[in-house]
């Protein structure tokens, strides 16, 4: 009798966990569909945030896997330093330094979830930095909208390739896949300040 009760409890727990997981998956899919609705022509996003054209030559210089950098410290983990280094090395863009949650204030905010009417898909282009809300971050607090950053590496139609330093990992992949992996969402799009 005792085994049967344990088995029922286990089945119930699995059913609840499964339902919660499916609920999040449906929410995340709705978010992705709302944020990435349209397909754009290539000419619209073939420039960096500074308006410099990305020539065919420049596209071949882009990384095919996430570049690895050393930042010092115990964790060797700094998403803000990582996106700044990639922006400088691959796009010739210099962002002002700052933690992820201060990055938009120290640079230029060009899109914000819920405040900018234009869809993210119409604005996003290589060299921009994305402020990512990541629920699992130990840096989260009520005063911080987000605590993680991605950099847009390449765009081909609706396929947006991003790179980021995630803990001790250096990751590069499709924006939707990287967001799903960390259960994150795009809050801000950031460009360098006009000097």
PDB file of C-alpha atoms in Angstrom:
ATOM      1  CA  UNK A   1       0.000   0.000   0.000  1.00  0.00           C
ATOM      2  CA  UNK A   2       2.795   2.404   0.917  1.00  0.00           C
ATOM      3  CA  UNK A   3       4.566   1.843  -2.438  1.00  0.00           C
ATOM      4  CA  UNK A   4       1.350   2.590  -4.307  1.00  0.00           C
ATOM      5  CA  UNK A   5       0.898   5.920  -2.489  1.00  0.00           C
ATOM      6  CA  UNK A   6       4.478   6.948  -3.224  1.00  0.00           C
ATOM      7  CA  UNK A   7       4.010   6.052  -6.873  1.00  0.00           C
ATOM      8  CA  UNK A   8       0.827   8.182  -7.081  1.00  0.00           C
ATOM      9  CA  UNK A   9       2.595  11.121  -5.422  1.00  0.00           C
ATOM     10  CA  UNK A  10       5.504  10.803  -7.830  1.00  0.00           C
ATOM     11  CA  UNK A  11       3.134  10.726 -10.833  1.00  0.00           C
ATOM     12  CA  UNK A  12       1.279  13.771  -9.492  1.00  0.00           C
ATOM     13  CA  UNK A  13       4.538  15.672  -8.933  1.00  0.00           C
ATOM     14  CA  UNK A  14       5.704  14.848 -12.466  1.00  0.00           C
ATOM     15  CA  UNK A  15       2.357  15.955 -13.911  1.00  0.00           C
ATOM     16  CA  UNK A  16       2.533  19.289 -12.065  1.00  0.00           C
ATOM     17  CA  UNK A  17       6.160  19.869 -13.106  1.00  0.00           C
ATOM     18  CA  UNK A  18       5.289  19.019 -16.695  1.00  0.00           C
ATOM     19  CA  UNK A  19       2.310  21.389 -16.702  1.00  0.00           C
ATOM     20  CA  UNK A  20       4.424  24.226 -15.309  1.00  0.00           C
ATOM     21  CA  UNK A  21       7.116  23.573 -17.906  1.00  0.00           C
ATOM     22  CA  UNK A  22       4.588  23.585 -20.745  1.00  0.00           C
ATOM     23  CA  UNK A  23       3.093  26.799 -19.387  1.00  0.00           C
ATOM     24  CA  UNK A  24       6.476  28.512 -19.502  1.00  0.00           C
ATOM     25  CA  UNK A  25       7.138  27.111 -22.985  1.00  0.00           C
ATOM     26  CA  UNK A  26       3.853  28.534 -24.265  1.00  0.00           C
ATOM     27  CA  UNK A  27       4.610  31.910 -22.636  1.00  0.00           C
ATOM     28  CA  UNK A  28       8.135  31.951 -24.096  1.00  0.00           C
ATOM     29  CA  UNK A  29       6.844  31.048 -27.594  1.00  0.00           C
ATOM     30  CA  UNK A  30       4.263  33.871 -27.400  1.00  0.00           C
ATOM     31  CA  UNK A  31       7.034  36.272 -26.324  1.00  0.00           C
ATOM     32  CA  UNK A  32       9.254  35.181 -29.244  1.00  0.00           C
ATOM     33  CA  UNK A  33       6.355  35.557 -31.707  1.00  0.00           C
ATOM     34  CA  UNK A  34       5.475  39.023 -30.351  1.00  0.00           C
ATOM     35  CA  UNK A  35       9.059  40.284 -30.410  1.00  0.00           C
ATOM     36  CA  UNK A  36      10.157  38.737 -33.732  1.00  0.00           C
ATOM     37  CA  UNK A  37       7.101  39.282 -35.976  1.00  0.00           C
ATOM     38  CA  UNK A  38       8.407  40.574 -39.304  1.00  0.00           C
ATOM     39  CA  UNK A  39      10.993  39.736 -41.938  1.00  0.00           C
ATOM     40  CA  UNK A  40      13.153  42.623 -43.177  1.00  0.00           C
ATOM     41  CA  UNK A  41      15.101  43.255 -46.337  1.00  0.00           C
ATOM     42  CA  UNK A  42      18.853  42.712 -46.033  1.00  0.00           C
ATOM     43  CA  UNK A  43      19.792  46.320 -46.850  1.00  0.00           C
ATOM     44  CA  UNK A  44      18.119  47.572 -43.652  1.00  0.00           C
ATOM     45  CA  UNK A  45      20.490  45.807 -41.305  1.00  0.00           C
ATOM     46  CA  UNK A  46      23.712  45.685 -43.307  1.00  0.00           C
ATOM     47  CA  UNK A  47      25.272  48.456 -41.219  1.00  0.00           C
ATOM     48  CA  UNK A  48      26.737  48.670 -37.733  1.00  0.00           C
ATOM     49  CA  UNK A  49      25.209  50.976 -35.097  1.00  0.00           C
ATOM     50  CA  UNK A  50      27.647  53.668 -36.255  1.00  0.00           C
ATOM     51  CA  UNK A  51      26.204  53.435 -39.764  1.00  0.00           C
ATOM     52  CA  UNK A  52      29.299  51.782 -41.209  1.00  0.00           C
ATOM     53  CA  UNK A  53      28.415  49.275 -43.940  1.00  0.00           C
ATOM     54  CA  UNK A  54      29.237  45.659 -43.227  1.00  0.00           C
ATOM     55  CA  UNK A  55      30.962  44.639 -46.429  1.00  0.00           C
ATOM     56  CA  UNK A  56      31.205  41.074 -47.646  1.00  0.00           C
ATOM     57  CA  UNK A  57      34.822  41.208 -46.503  1.00  0.00           C
ATOM     58  CA  UNK A  58      33.801  42.223 -42.955  1.00  0.00           C
ATOM     59  CA  UNK A  59      31.232  39.397 -42.768  1.00  0.00           C
ATOM     60  CA  UNK A  60      33.973  36.843 -43.444  1.00  0.00           C
ATOM     61  CA  UNK A  61      35.965  38.201 -40.512  1.00  0.00           C
ATOM     62  CA  UNK A  62      33.116  37.497 -38.094  1.00  0.00           C
ATOM     63  CA  UNK A  63      33.683  34.618 -35.700  1.00  0.00           C
ATOM     64  CA  UNK A  64      32.218  31.200 -36.428  1.00  0.00           C
ATOM     65  CA  UNK A  65      32.304  30.250 -32.763  1.00  0.00           C
ATOM     66  CA  UNK A  66      32.286  32.318 -29.591  1.00  0.00           C
ATOM     67  CA  UNK A  67      35.690  33.998 -29.108  1.00  0.00           C
ATOM     68  CA  UNK A  68      37.302  33.391 -25.725  1.00  0.00           C
ATOM     69  CA  UNK A  69      38.805  36.182 -23.646  1.00  0.00           C
ATOM     70  CA  UNK A  70      40.370  36.364 -20.184  1.00  0.00           C
ATOM     71  CA  UNK A  71      39.094  39.073 -17.871  1.00  0.00           C
ATOM     72  CA  UNK A  72      40.918  38.229 -14.654  1.00  0.00           C
ATOM     73  CA  UNK A  73      39.327  37.751 -11.280  1.00  0.00           C
ATOM     74  CA  UNK A  74      38.211  34.470  -9.810  1.00  0.00           C
ATOM     75  CA  UNK A  75      35.292  33.664 -12.104  1.00  0.00           C
ATOM     76  CA  UNK A  76      36.623  34.878 -15.477  1.00  0.00           C
ATOM     77  CA  UNK A  77      32.997  35.853 -16.069  1.00  0.00           C
ATOM     78  CA  UNK A  78      32.027  39.321 -17.232  1.00  0.00           C
ATOM     79  CA  UNK A  79      29.342  39.629 -19.897  1.00  0.00           C
ATOM     80  CA  UNK A  80      29.753  43.430 -20.158  1.00  0.00           C
ATOM     81  CA  UNK A  81      33.512  43.256 -20.774  1.00  0.00           C
ATOM     82  CA  UNK A  82      32.917  40.439 -23.248  1.00  0.00           C
ATOM     83  CA  UNK A  83      30.451  42.376 -25.425  1.00  0.00           C
ATOM     84  CA  UNK A  84      32.678  45.479 -25.314  1.00  0.00           C
ATOM     85  CA  UNK A  85      35.707  43.443 -26.456  1.00  0.00           C
ATOM     86  CA  UNK A  86      33.762  41.802 -29.311  1.00  0.00           C
ATOM     87  CA  UNK A  87      32.252  45.131 -30.431  1.00  0.00           C
ATOM     88  CA  UNK A  88      35.702  46.705 -30.572  1.00  0.00           C
ATOM     89  CA  UNK A  89      37.455  43.771 -32.235  1.00  0.00           C
ATOM     90  CA  UNK A  90      34.856  42.824 -34.860  1.00  0.00           C
ATOM     91  CA  UNK A  91      32.935  46.055 -35.518  1.00  0.00           C
ATOM     92  CA  UNK A  92      35.339  48.851 -34.537  1.00  0.00           C
ATOM     93  CA  UNK A  93      32.768  50.089 -32.001  1.00  0.00           C
ATOM     94  CA  UNK A  94      33.771  51.376 -28.575  1.00  0.00           C
ATOM     95  CA  UNK A  95      31.094  51.136 -25.887  1.00  0.00           C
ATOM     96  CA  UNK A  96      31.491  52.870 -22.531  1.00  0.00           C
ATOM     97  CA  UNK A  97      32.189  50.417 -19.725  1.00  0.00           C
ATOM     98  CA  UNK A  98      29.684  49.487 -17.058  1.00  0.00           C
ATOM     99  CA  UNK A  99      27.959  46.538 -15.454  1.00  0.00           C
ATOM    100  CA  UNK A 100      25.138  44.945 -17.447  1.00  0.00           C
ATOM    101  CA  UNK A 101      22.474  46.825 -15.464  1.00  0.00           C
ATOM    102  CA  UNK A 102      24.252  50.186 -16.031  1.00  0.00           C
ATOM    103  CA  UNK A 103      25.210  49.576 -19.661  1.00  0.00           C
ATOM    104  CA  UNK A 104      22.217  51.394 -21.206  1.00  0.00           C
ATOM    105  CA  UNK A 105      22.770  54.481 -19.020  1.00  0.00           C
ATOM    106  CA  UNK A 106      26.450  54.667 -19.959  1.00  0.00           C
ATOM    107  CA  UNK A 107      25.708  54.186 -23.665  1.00  0.00           C
ATOM    108  CA  UNK A 108      22.617  54.914 -25.813  1.00  0.00           C
ATOM    109  CA  UNK A 109      19.277  53.125 -25.390  1.00  0.00           C
ATOM    110  CA  UNK A 110      17.542  52.689 -28.781  1.00  0.00           C
ATOM    111  CA  UNK A 111      14.772  50.187 -27.959  1.00  0.00           C
ATOM    112  CA  UNK A 112      13.021  49.112 -24.771  1.00  0.00           C
ATOM    113  CA  UNK A 113      10.494  46.308 -24.259  1.00  0.00           C
ATOM    114  CA  UNK A 114       7.024  47.724 -23.683  1.00  0.00           C
ATOM    115  CA  UNK A 115       8.076  51.345 -24.293  1.00  0.00           C
ATOM    116  CA  UNK A 116       9.208  51.408 -27.935  1.00  0.00           C
ATOM    117  CA  UNK A 117       6.394  50.900 -30.452  1.00  0.00           C
ATOM    118  CA  UNK A 118       8.656  49.695 -33.250  1.00  0.00           C
ATOM    119  CA  UNK A 119       9.210  45.901 -33.134  1.00  0.00           C
ATOM    120  CA  UNK A 120      12.638  44.710 -32.040  1.00  0.00           C
ATOM    121  CA  UNK A 121      12.978  42.928 -35.397  1.00  0.00           C
ATOM    122  CA  UNK A 122      13.000  46.273 -37.251  1.00  0.00           C
ATOM    123  CA  UNK A 123      15.807  47.763 -35.143  1.00  0.00           C
ATOM    124  CA  UNK A 124      18.221  44.949 -34.321  1.00  0.00           C
ATOM    125  CA  UNK A 125      21.506  44.799 -36.274  1.00  0.00           C
ATOM    126  CA  UNK A 126      25.104  43.583 -35.883  1.00  0.00           C
ATOM    127  CA  UNK A 127      27.217  45.336 -33.274  1.00  0.00           C
ATOM    128  CA  UNK A 128      24.310  46.241 -30.996  1.00  0.00           C
ATOM    129  CA  UNK A 129      24.196  45.045 -27.394  1.00  0.00           C
ATOM    130  CA  UNK A 130      21.054  43.448 -25.960  1.00  0.00           C
ATOM    131  CA  UNK A 131      20.118  43.822 -22.288  1.00  0.00           C
ATOM    132  CA  UNK A 132      18.789  40.405 -21.222  1.00  0.00           C
ATOM    133  CA  UNK A 133      16.555  39.655 -18.263  1.00  0.00           C
ATOM    134  CA  UNK A 134      17.770  36.340 -16.853  1.00  0.00           C
ATOM    135  CA  UNK A 135      15.662  35.004 -13.957  1.00  0.00           C
ATOM    136  CA  UNK A 136      18.480  32.781 -12.638  1.00  0.00           C
ATOM    137  CA  UNK A 137      21.060  35.539 -12.116  1.00  0.00           C
ATOM    138  CA  UNK A 138      22.385  36.004  -8.602  1.00  0.00           C
ATOM    139  CA  UNK A 139      22.805  39.723  -9.458  1.00  0.00           C
ATOM    140  CA  UNK A 140      19.021  40.237  -9.760  1.00  0.00           C
ATOM    141  CA  UNK A 141      17.458  42.888  -7.534  1.00  0.00           C
ATOM    142  CA  UNK A 142      14.318  45.029  -7.622  1.00  0.00           C
ATOM    143  CA  UNK A 143      16.335  47.974  -9.001  1.00  0.00           C
ATOM    144  CA  UNK A 144      17.843  46.076 -11.963  1.00  0.00           C
ATOM    145  CA  UNK A 145      15.754  45.428 -15.085  1.00  0.00           C
ATOM    146  CA  UNK A 146      18.340  42.964 -16.332  1.00  0.00           C
ATOM    147  CA  UNK A 147      21.729  41.545 -15.404  1.00  0.00           C
ATOM    148  CA  UNK A 148      23.065  39.984 -18.614  1.00  0.00           C
ATOM    149  CA  UNK A 149      24.208  41.182 -22.059  1.00  0.00           C
ATOM    150  CA  UNK A 150      24.374  39.635 -25.546  1.00  0.00           C
ATOM    151  CA  UNK A 151      26.037  41.194 -28.603  1.00  0.00           C
ATOM    152  CA  UNK A 152      24.515  40.790 -32.067  1.00  0.00           C
ATOM    153  CA  UNK A 153      27.175  39.212 -34.296  1.00  0.00           C
ATOM    154  CA  UNK A 154      25.353  38.562 -37.556  1.00  0.00           C
ATOM    155  CA  UNK A 155      21.921  38.710 -39.078  1.00  0.00           C
ATOM    156  CA  UNK A 156      20.508  36.762 -42.003  1.00  0.00           C
ATOM    157  CA  UNK A 157      16.804  37.496 -42.433  1.00  0.00           C
ATOM    158  CA  UNK A 158      15.114  36.518 -39.177  1.00  0.00           C
ATOM    159  CA  UNK A 159      18.164  34.550 -38.023  1.00  0.00           C
ATOM    160  CA  UNK A 160      20.015  36.660 -35.478  1.00  0.00           C
ATOM    161  CA  UNK A 161      23.345  35.308 -34.212  1.00  0.00           C
ATOM    162  CA  UNK A 162      24.456  36.531 -30.784  1.00  0.00           C
ATOM    163  CA  UNK A 163      27.448  35.892 -28.532  1.00  0.00           C
ATOM    164  CA  UNK A 164      27.759  36.188 -24.764  1.00  0.00           C
ATOM    165  CA  UNK A 165      29.878  35.216 -21.787  1.00  0.00           C
ATOM    166  CA  UNK A 166      27.669  33.048 -19.577  1.00  0.00           C
ATOM    167  CA  UNK A 167      29.408  32.058 -16.375  1.00  0.00           C
ATOM    168  CA  UNK A 168      32.574  30.283 -17.471  1.00  0.00           C
ATOM    169  CA  UNK A 169      31.133  29.557 -20.933  1.00  0.00           C
ATOM    170  CA  UNK A 170      31.582  31.613 -24.075  1.00  0.00           C
ATOM    171  CA  UNK A 171      28.452  31.008 -26.146  1.00  0.00           C
ATOM    172  CA  UNK A 172      27.342  31.887 -29.662  1.00  0.00           C
ATOM    173  CA  UNK A 173      24.081  30.891 -31.350  1.00  0.00           C
ATOM    174  CA  UNK A 174      20.653  31.957 -32.548  1.00  0.00           C
ATOM    175  CA  UNK A 175      19.062  34.616 -30.369  1.00  0.00           C
ATOM    176  CA  UNK A 176      15.913  32.533 -29.815  1.00  0.00           C
ATOM    177  CA  UNK A 177      17.959  29.484 -28.767  1.00  0.00           C
ATOM    178  CA  UNK A 178      20.158  31.423 -26.352  1.00  0.00           C
ATOM    179  CA  UNK A 179      17.109  33.126 -24.807  1.00  0.00           C
ATOM    180  CA  UNK A 180      15.339  29.778 -24.399  1.00  0.00           C
ATOM    181  CA  UNK A 181      18.451  28.224 -22.864  1.00  0.00           C
ATOM    182  CA  UNK A 182      18.563  30.743 -20.007  1.00  0.00           C
ATOM    183  CA  UNK A 183      14.789  31.433 -19.955  1.00  0.00           C
ATOM    184  CA  UNK A 184      15.605  35.054 -20.714  1.00  0.00           C
ATOM    185  CA  UNK A 185      14.088  37.880 -22.712  1.00  0.00           C
ATOM    186  CA  UNK A 186      15.339  41.021 -24.448  1.00  0.00           C
ATOM    187  CA  UNK A 187      14.625  44.175 -22.418  1.00  0.00           C
ATOM    188  CA  UNK A 188      16.838  46.809 -24.128  1.00  0.00           C
ATOM    189  CA  UNK A 189      18.790  47.353 -27.347  1.00  0.00           C
ATOM    190  CA  UNK A 190      21.863  49.491 -26.787  1.00  0.00           C
ATOM    191  CA  UNK A 191      24.211  51.361 -29.134  1.00  0.00           C
ATOM    192  CA  UNK A 192      27.319  53.432 -28.361  1.00  0.00           C
ATOM    193  CA  UNK A 193      26.839  57.084 -27.423  1.00  0.00           C
ATOM    194  CA  UNK A 194      27.258  59.608 -30.210  1.00  0.00           C
ATOM    195  CA  UNK A 195      30.531  61.361 -29.442  1.00  0.00           C
TER     196      UNK A 195
END
